[in-house]
Amino acid sequence: MTVDYRSQTVLLTGASSGIGAAFAAALAARGSNLVLVARRADRLASMADELRRNYDVRVEAIPFDLSHPAAGIELRKAVADRGVEVTSLINNAAFGTFAPFADADPGRLADEIAVDVAAPVQLTAAFLPQMLSAANGFIISVAGVSAYFPSPRMAVYSAAKAFVLSFTESLWTELRGTGLTAFAVSPGATSTEFTTGMGPEASVLTSGRLRTPEDVVATALAHLERRNPGPSVIDGRANQLGVLMSRLASRRQSAMMMERVLDPNRRSKPTAA
C-alpha cells in the first residue's frame, strides 16, 4: 500500500506514553498531522509542543477520558470544534488489571471494558464516515498476543484484546476496496508503563526480553506499507512463534500453560525431582 503520510490527520488514543507516544513521533516525522488523546493533560500538551517544534506538523492535544459512556460522540464533537477532519485512527489506549477475577474491583473492570472494548468501537463508528470520505487512510487497532491466549489473572484484558482483534479483522474484510485500510497489531511484552499501578505481582509480565514501543510501531507501519496488508500482524519473531505453537495445543493445554506463565510465584516454587 502506498501511504501518503503528509495527507493524513491521525487521531491517536493513549498518546502520552509508550506505544502511543512512539506512534506519534513516527507519524509526525513522516509529515502526518495528529490529534493526540489521553487523560494526562500536562504530559499531552508538552508532547504536542515538542512534535510541533521538531516536525512542523499540526498537533491537537485533547485531554479525554475514554471510559465515558458516549466517548465516541463526545470526542467527535471536540475534534470538530477544532476544525479538524480525521482521515486515520489508531486505537491504542488500554489498561489492564492483574489479579484473580474473584479479587478484582468491579468498578475498575467496568472501566477496563469501557476503555479497551467500547472505546475502539465507538471511536471507529464516530469517525468512520469522514475517514471513508477521505478514502486514503487507515485504522490500526493495538490488540496483543494475549488476544490469542486465555490469561488467568488477566481474564478481562485478554478477552478485551481478543475482541479488538476479531473486530478489526472483520473491519479489514468490510473495508476492502474503499481506500481505507484496517488491521490489528499485536505486541507481546513491551517496555512501557503498562504494569504501573497493577501491583508487584504484575512484574511477571515483564520478565525476560522486552520489545520496545519503537519496535511495535516499526512492525505496524511496515505492515501498513505492504502492497496488500493483511488483517493483523504480530510484533516480534518470538511472539509470532508463541502464537503459532499455541494453535497446535488444545484450549485446555493453552489455558494450563498460561496459568503457569502468569503465576507470580513460579520462580519461588521448587521444581520436581
CSV table of C-alpha atoms in Angstrom, one decimal:
chain,number,residue,atom,x,y,z
A,1,MET,CA,0.0,0.0,0.0
A,2,THR,CA,1.3,3.5,-0.9
A,3,VAL,CA,0.8,5.7,2.1
A,4,ASP,CA,0.8,9.4,1.7
A,5,TYR,CA,1.6,10.3,5.3
A,6,ARG,CA,1.6,14.0,4.6
A,7,SER,CA,-2.1,13.9,3.7
A,8,GLN,CA,-3.1,12.3,6.9
A,9,THR,CA,-4.6,13.6,10.1
A,10,VAL,CA,-4.4,10.8,12.5
A,11,LEU,CA,-6.4,10.5,15.7
A,12,LEU,CA,-4.3,8.6,18.2
A,13,THR,CA,-5.6,7.4,21.6
A,14,GLY,CA,-3.3,6.6,24.6
A,15,ALA,CA,-0.9,9.0,23.0
A,16,SER,CA,1.0,10.3,26.1
A,17,SER,CA,3.4,7.4,26.6
A,18,GLY,CA,4.6,4.0,25.4
A,19,ILE,CA,3.4,2.7,22.1
A,20,GLY,CA,1.1,5.7,21.6
A,21,ALA,CA,4.0,8.2,22.0
A,22,ALA,CA,6.1,6.1,19.6
A,23,PHE,CA,3.3,6.2,17.0
A,24,ALA,CA,3.0,9.9,17.4
A,25,ALA,CA,6.7,10.6,16.9
A,26,ALA,CA,7.0,8.2,13.9
A,27,LEU,CA,3.9,9.7,12.2
A,28,ALA,CA,4.9,13.3,12.8
A,29,ALA,CA,8.4,12.5,11.4
A,30,ARG,CA,6.6,11.3,8.2
A,31,GLY,CA,4.7,14.5,8.0
A,32,SER,CA,1.3,13.5,9.4
A,33,ASN,CA,-0.9,15.9,11.4
A,34,LEU,CA,-2.1,14.5,14.7
A,35,VAL,CA,-4.9,14.6,17.2
A,36,LEU,CA,-3.5,13.2,20.4
A,37,VAL,CA,-5.9,11.9,23.0
A,38,ALA,CA,-5.0,10.8,26.6
A,39,ARG,CA,-6.0,11.6,30.1
A,40,ARG,CA,-2.8,13.3,31.3
A,41,ALA,CA,-3.3,16.9,30.1
A,42,ASP,CA,0.1,18.3,31.1
A,43,ARG,CA,2.1,15.5,29.5
A,44,LEU,CA,0.0,15.6,26.4
A,45,ALA,CA,0.4,19.3,25.9
A,46,SER,CA,4.2,19.0,26.4
A,47,MET,CA,4.4,16.2,23.9
A,48,ALA,CA,2.3,18.2,21.3
A,49,ASP,CA,4.6,21.2,21.7
A,50,GLU,CA,7.7,19.1,21.1
A,51,LEU,CA,6.2,17.4,18.0
A,52,ARG,CA,5.2,20.8,16.5
A,53,ARG,CA,8.7,22.2,17.0
A,54,ASN,CA,10.5,19.2,15.7
A,55,TYR,CA,8.4,18.3,12.7
A,56,ASP,CA,6.4,21.4,11.8
A,57,VAL,CA,3.1,19.5,11.7
A,58,ARG,CA,-0.3,20.4,13.2
A,59,VAL,CA,-0.9,18.7,16.5
A,60,GLU,CA,-4.1,19.0,18.5
A,61,ALA,CA,-4.0,17.7,22.1
A,62,ILE,CA,-7.3,16.7,23.6
A,63,PRO,CA,-7.3,15.5,27.2
A,64,PHE,CA,-10.1,13.0,27.4
A,65,ASP,CA,-11.3,10.0,29.5
A,66,LEU,CA,-12.3,7.2,27.2
A,67,SER,CA,-14.3,5.4,29.9
A,68,HIS,CA,-17.1,7.9,29.3
A,69,PRO,CA,-20.3,6.1,28.0
A,70,ALA,CA,-20.6,8.4,25.0
A,71,ALA,CA,-16.8,8.6,24.3
A,72,GLY,CA,-17.2,8.5,20.5
A,73,ILE,CA,-19.8,11.2,20.2
A,74,GLU,CA,-18.1,13.5,22.7
A,75,LEU,CA,-14.7,13.1,21.1
A,76,ARG,CA,-16.0,13.7,17.6
A,77,LYS,CA,-17.6,16.9,18.8
A,78,ALA,CA,-14.3,18.0,20.5
A,79,VAL,CA,-12.4,17.3,17.2
A,80,ALA,CA,-15.0,19.1,15.1
A,81,ASP,CA,-14.9,22.2,17.4
A,82,ARG,CA,-11.2,22.5,16.5
A,83,GLY,CA,-11.9,22.4,12.8
A,84,VAL,CA,-10.2,19.1,12.2
A,85,GLU,CA,-11.2,16.3,9.7
A,86,VAL,CA,-9.8,12.9,10.7
A,87,THR,CA,-8.5,10.7,7.9
A,88,SER,CA,-7.0,7.9,10.1
A,89,LEU,CA,-7.4,6.4,13.5
A,90,ILE,CA,-5.1,4.4,15.9
A,91,ASN,CA,-7.0,2.7,18.7
A,92,ASN,CA,-4.1,2.3,21.2
A,93,ALA,CA,-5.5,3.3,24.6
A,94,ALA,CA,-5.9,0.4,27.0
A,95,PHE,CA,-5.2,-0.7,30.5
A,96,GLY,CA,-5.2,-4.0,32.4
A,97,THR,CA,-5.8,-5.5,35.8
A,98,PHE,CA,-3.7,-8.3,37.2
A,99,ALA,CA,-5.5,-10.3,39.9
A,100,PRO,CA,-7.7,-13.3,40.2
A,101,PHE,CA,-11.1,-12.4,38.8
A,102,ALA,CA,-12.8,-13.0,42.2
A,103,ASP,CA,-10.5,-10.4,43.8
A,104,ALA,CA,-10.8,-7.7,41.2
A,105,ASP,CA,-12.7,-4.4,41.7
A,106,PRO,CA,-16.0,-4.5,39.7
A,107,GLY,CA,-15.8,-0.7,39.0
A,108,ARG,CA,-12.3,-1.0,37.7
A,109,LEU,CA,-13.3,-3.9,35.5
A,110,ALA,CA,-16.2,-1.9,34.1
A,111,ASP,CA,-13.7,1.0,33.2
A,112,GLU,CA,-11.4,-1.6,31.7
A,113,ILE,CA,-14.1,-2.8,29.4
A,114,ALA,CA,-15.2,0.7,28.5
A,115,VAL,CA,-11.6,1.8,27.5
A,116,ASP,CA,-10.4,-1.5,26.0
A,117,VAL,CA,-13.5,-2.6,24.2
A,118,ALA,CA,-16.2,0.0,23.9
A,119,ALA,CA,-14.0,3.0,23.1
A,120,PRO,CA,-12.4,1.4,20.0
A,121,VAL,CA,-15.9,0.5,18.7
A,122,GLN,CA,-17.3,3.9,19.5
A,123,LEU,CA,-14.4,5.9,18.0
A,124,THR,CA,-14.3,3.8,14.9
A,125,ALA,CA,-18.1,4.3,14.4
A,126,ALA,CA,-17.9,8.0,15.1
A,127,PHE,CA,-15.1,8.8,12.7
A,128,LEU,CA,-15.7,6.2,10.0
A,129,PRO,CA,-17.8,8.4,7.7
A,130,GLN,CA,-15.2,11.1,7.4
A,131,MET,CA,-12.4,8.5,7.0
A,132,LEU,CA,-14.3,6.8,4.2
A,133,SER,CA,-14.8,10.2,2.6
A,134,ALA,CA,-11.1,10.8,2.6
A,135,ALA,CA,-10.6,7.2,1.3
A,136,ASN,CA,-6.8,7.1,1.7
A,137,GLY,CA,-6.3,6.5,5.4
A,138,PHE,CA,-6.0,3.6,7.9
A,139,ILE,CA,-7.4,2.2,11.1
A,140,ILE,CA,-4.8,0.5,13.3
A,141,SER,CA,-6.0,-1.2,16.5
A,142,VAL,CA,-3.5,-2.3,19.1
A,143,ALA,CA,-4.5,-5.8,20.2
A,144,GLY,CA,-1.9,-8.0,21.8
A,145,VAL,CA,-0.6,-11.6,21.8
A,146,SER,CA,-2.9,-12.0,24.8
A,147,ALA,CA,-5.7,-12.0,22.3
A,148,TYR,CA,-4.6,-15.4,21.2
A,149,PHE,CA,-4.4,-17.0,24.7
A,150,PRO,CA,-6.6,-17.3,27.8
A,151,SER,CA,-4.8,-15.3,30.5
A,152,PRO,CA,-5.5,-16.3,34.1
A,153,ARG,CA,-5.2,-13.2,36.4
A,154,MET,CA,-5.9,-11.0,33.3
A,155,ALA,CA,-9.2,-12.6,32.2
A,156,VAL,CA,-10.9,-9.3,31.2
A,157,TYR,CA,-7.8,-7.9,29.5
A,158,SER,CA,-7.1,-10.9,27.3
A,159,ALA,CA,-10.8,-11.2,26.4
A,160,ALA,CA,-10.8,-7.5,25.5
A,161,LYS,CA,-7.8,-7.9,23.2
A,162,ALA,CA,-9.5,-10.9,21.6
A,163,PHE,CA,-12.5,-8.7,20.9
A,164,VAL,CA,-10.3,-6.0,19.4
A,165,LEU,CA,-8.5,-8.5,17.2
A,166,SER,CA,-11.7,-10.0,15.9
A,167,PHE,CA,-13.4,-6.7,15.5
A,168,THR,CA,-10.6,-5.2,13.5
A,169,GLU,CA,-10.1,-8.3,11.3
A,170,SER,CA,-13.8,-8.1,10.5
A,171,LEU,CA,-13.4,-4.4,9.6
A,172,TRP,CA,-10.5,-5.3,7.3
A,173,THR,CA,-12.9,-7.5,5.3
A,174,GLU,CA,-15.7,-5.0,5.2
A,175,LEU,CA,-13.4,-2.1,4.1
A,176,ARG,CA,-11.6,-3.8,1.3
A,177,GLY,CA,-11.9,-1.7,-1.9
A,178,THR,CA,-12.9,1.5,0.0
A,179,GLY,CA,-9.4,3.0,0.1
A,180,LEU,CA,-9.4,2.7,3.9
A,181,THR,CA,-7.2,0.0,5.4
A,182,ALA,CA,-7.8,-1.6,8.8
A,183,PHE,CA,-5.7,-4.1,10.7
A,184,ALA,CA,-4.7,-5.1,14.2
A,185,VAL,CA,-1.1,-5.1,15.5
A,186,SER,CA,-0.4,-7.5,18.4
A,187,PRO,CA,2.6,-6.7,20.6
A,188,GLY,CA,3.8,-9.0,23.4
A,189,ALA,CA,5.8,-7.9,26.4
A,190,THR,CA,6.9,-4.4,25.7
A,191,SER,CA,8.9,-1.8,27.7
A,192,THR,CA,6.1,0.6,28.6
A,193,GLU,CA,4.3,1.9,31.7
A,194,PHE,CA,1.6,-0.8,31.2
A,195,THR,CA,2.1,-2.6,34.5
A,196,THR,CA,2.2,0.7,36.5
A,197,GLY,CA,-0.4,0.5,39.2
A,198,MET,CA,-1.1,-3.2,38.7
A,199,GLY,CA,0.8,-4.3,41.8
A,200,PRO,CA,4.1,-6.0,42.4
A,201,GLU,CA,2.8,-9.4,41.2
A,202,ALA,CA,2.4,-8.0,37.7
A,203,SER,CA,6.2,-7.9,37.3
A,204,VAL,CA,5.8,-11.4,35.9
A,205,LEU,CA,4.6,-9.7,32.8
A,206,THR,CA,7.9,-8.0,32.2
A,207,SER,CA,10.3,-10.9,32.9
A,208,GLY,CA,12.5,-11.8,30.0
A,209,ARG,CA,13.5,-9.8,27.0
A,210,LEU,CA,11.1,-6.9,26.1
A,211,ARG,CA,10.4,-5.3,22.8
A,212,THR,CA,10.4,-1.5,22.6
A,213,PRO,CA,7.5,0.7,21.7
A,214,GLU,CA,9.5,1.7,18.6
A,215,ASP,CA,9.8,-2.0,17.6
A,216,VAL,CA,6.0,-2.3,17.7
A,217,VAL,CA,5.4,0.9,15.7
A,218,ALA,CA,8.0,-0.2,13.1
A,219,THR,CA,6.2,-3.5,12.7
A,220,ALA,CA,2.8,-1.8,12.3
A,221,LEU,CA,4.0,0.8,9.8
A,222,ALA,CA,5.9,-1.8,7.8
A,223,HIS,CA,2.8,-3.8,7.6
A,224,LEU,CA,0.7,-0.8,6.6
A,225,GLU,CA,3.2,-0.1,3.7
A,226,ARG,CA,3.0,-3.6,2.3
A,227,ARG,CA,1.4,-4.0,-1.1
A,228,ASN,CA,-1.6,-5.8,0.3
A,229,PRO,CA,-1.7,-5.5,4.1
A,230,GLY,CA,-3.5,-8.4,5.9
A,231,PRO,CA,-6.0,-8.1,8.7
A,232,SER,CA,-3.4,-8.5,11.5
A,233,VAL,CA,0.3,-8.6,12.3
A,234,ILE,CA,2.1,-9.9,15.4
A,235,ASP,CA,5.2,-7.9,16.6
A,236,GLY,CA,8.4,-9.9,17.0
A,237,ARG,CA,9.5,-13.3,15.9
A,238,ALA,CA,9.3,-14.8,19.4
A,239,ASN,CA,5.7,-13.6,19.8
A,240,GLN,CA,4.9,-15.0,16.3
A,241,LEU,CA,6.3,-18.3,17.2
A,242,GLY,CA,4.5,-18.4,20.5
A,243,VAL,CA,1.1,-17.8,18.8
A,244,LEU,CA,1.9,-20.4,16.2
A,245,MET,CA,2.7,-23.0,18.8
A,246,SER,CA,-0.4,-22.2,20.7
A,247,ARG,CA,-2.5,-23.1,17.7
A,248,LEU,CA,-1.1,-26.6,17.9
A,249,ALA,CA,-2.3,-27.0,21.5
A,250,SER,CA,-5.8,-27.8,22.8
A,251,ARG,CA,-7.7,-25.0,24.6
A,252,ARG,CA,-7.2,-26.9,27.8
A,253,GLN,CA,-3.4,-27.1,27.3
A,254,SER,CA,-3.2,-23.5,26.3
A,255,ALA,CA,-5.1,-22.4,29.5
A,256,MET,CA,-2.9,-24.6,31.7
A,257,MET,CA,0.3,-23.3,30.1
A,258,MET,CA,-0.8,-19.6,30.6
A,259,GLU,CA,-1.6,-20.4,34.2
A,260,ARG,CA,2.0,-21.3,34.8
A,261,VAL,CA,3.4,-18.4,32.8
A,262,LEU,CA,1.3,-15.8,34.7
A,263,ASP,CA,1.8,-17.4,38.1
A,264,PRO,CA,3.7,-14.7,40.1
A,265,ASN,CA,5.1,-17.3,42.5
A,266,ARG,CA,6.5,-19.6,39.8
A,267,ARG,CA,10.1,-18.5,40.4
A,268,SER,CA,9.9,-19.5,44.1
A,269,LYS,CA,8.3,-22.8,43.6
A,270,PRO,CA,10.6,-25.9,43.9
A,271,THR,CA,11.0,-27.9,40.7
A,272,ALA,CA,10.0,-31.5,40.7
A,273,ALA,CA,12.9,-34.0,41.1
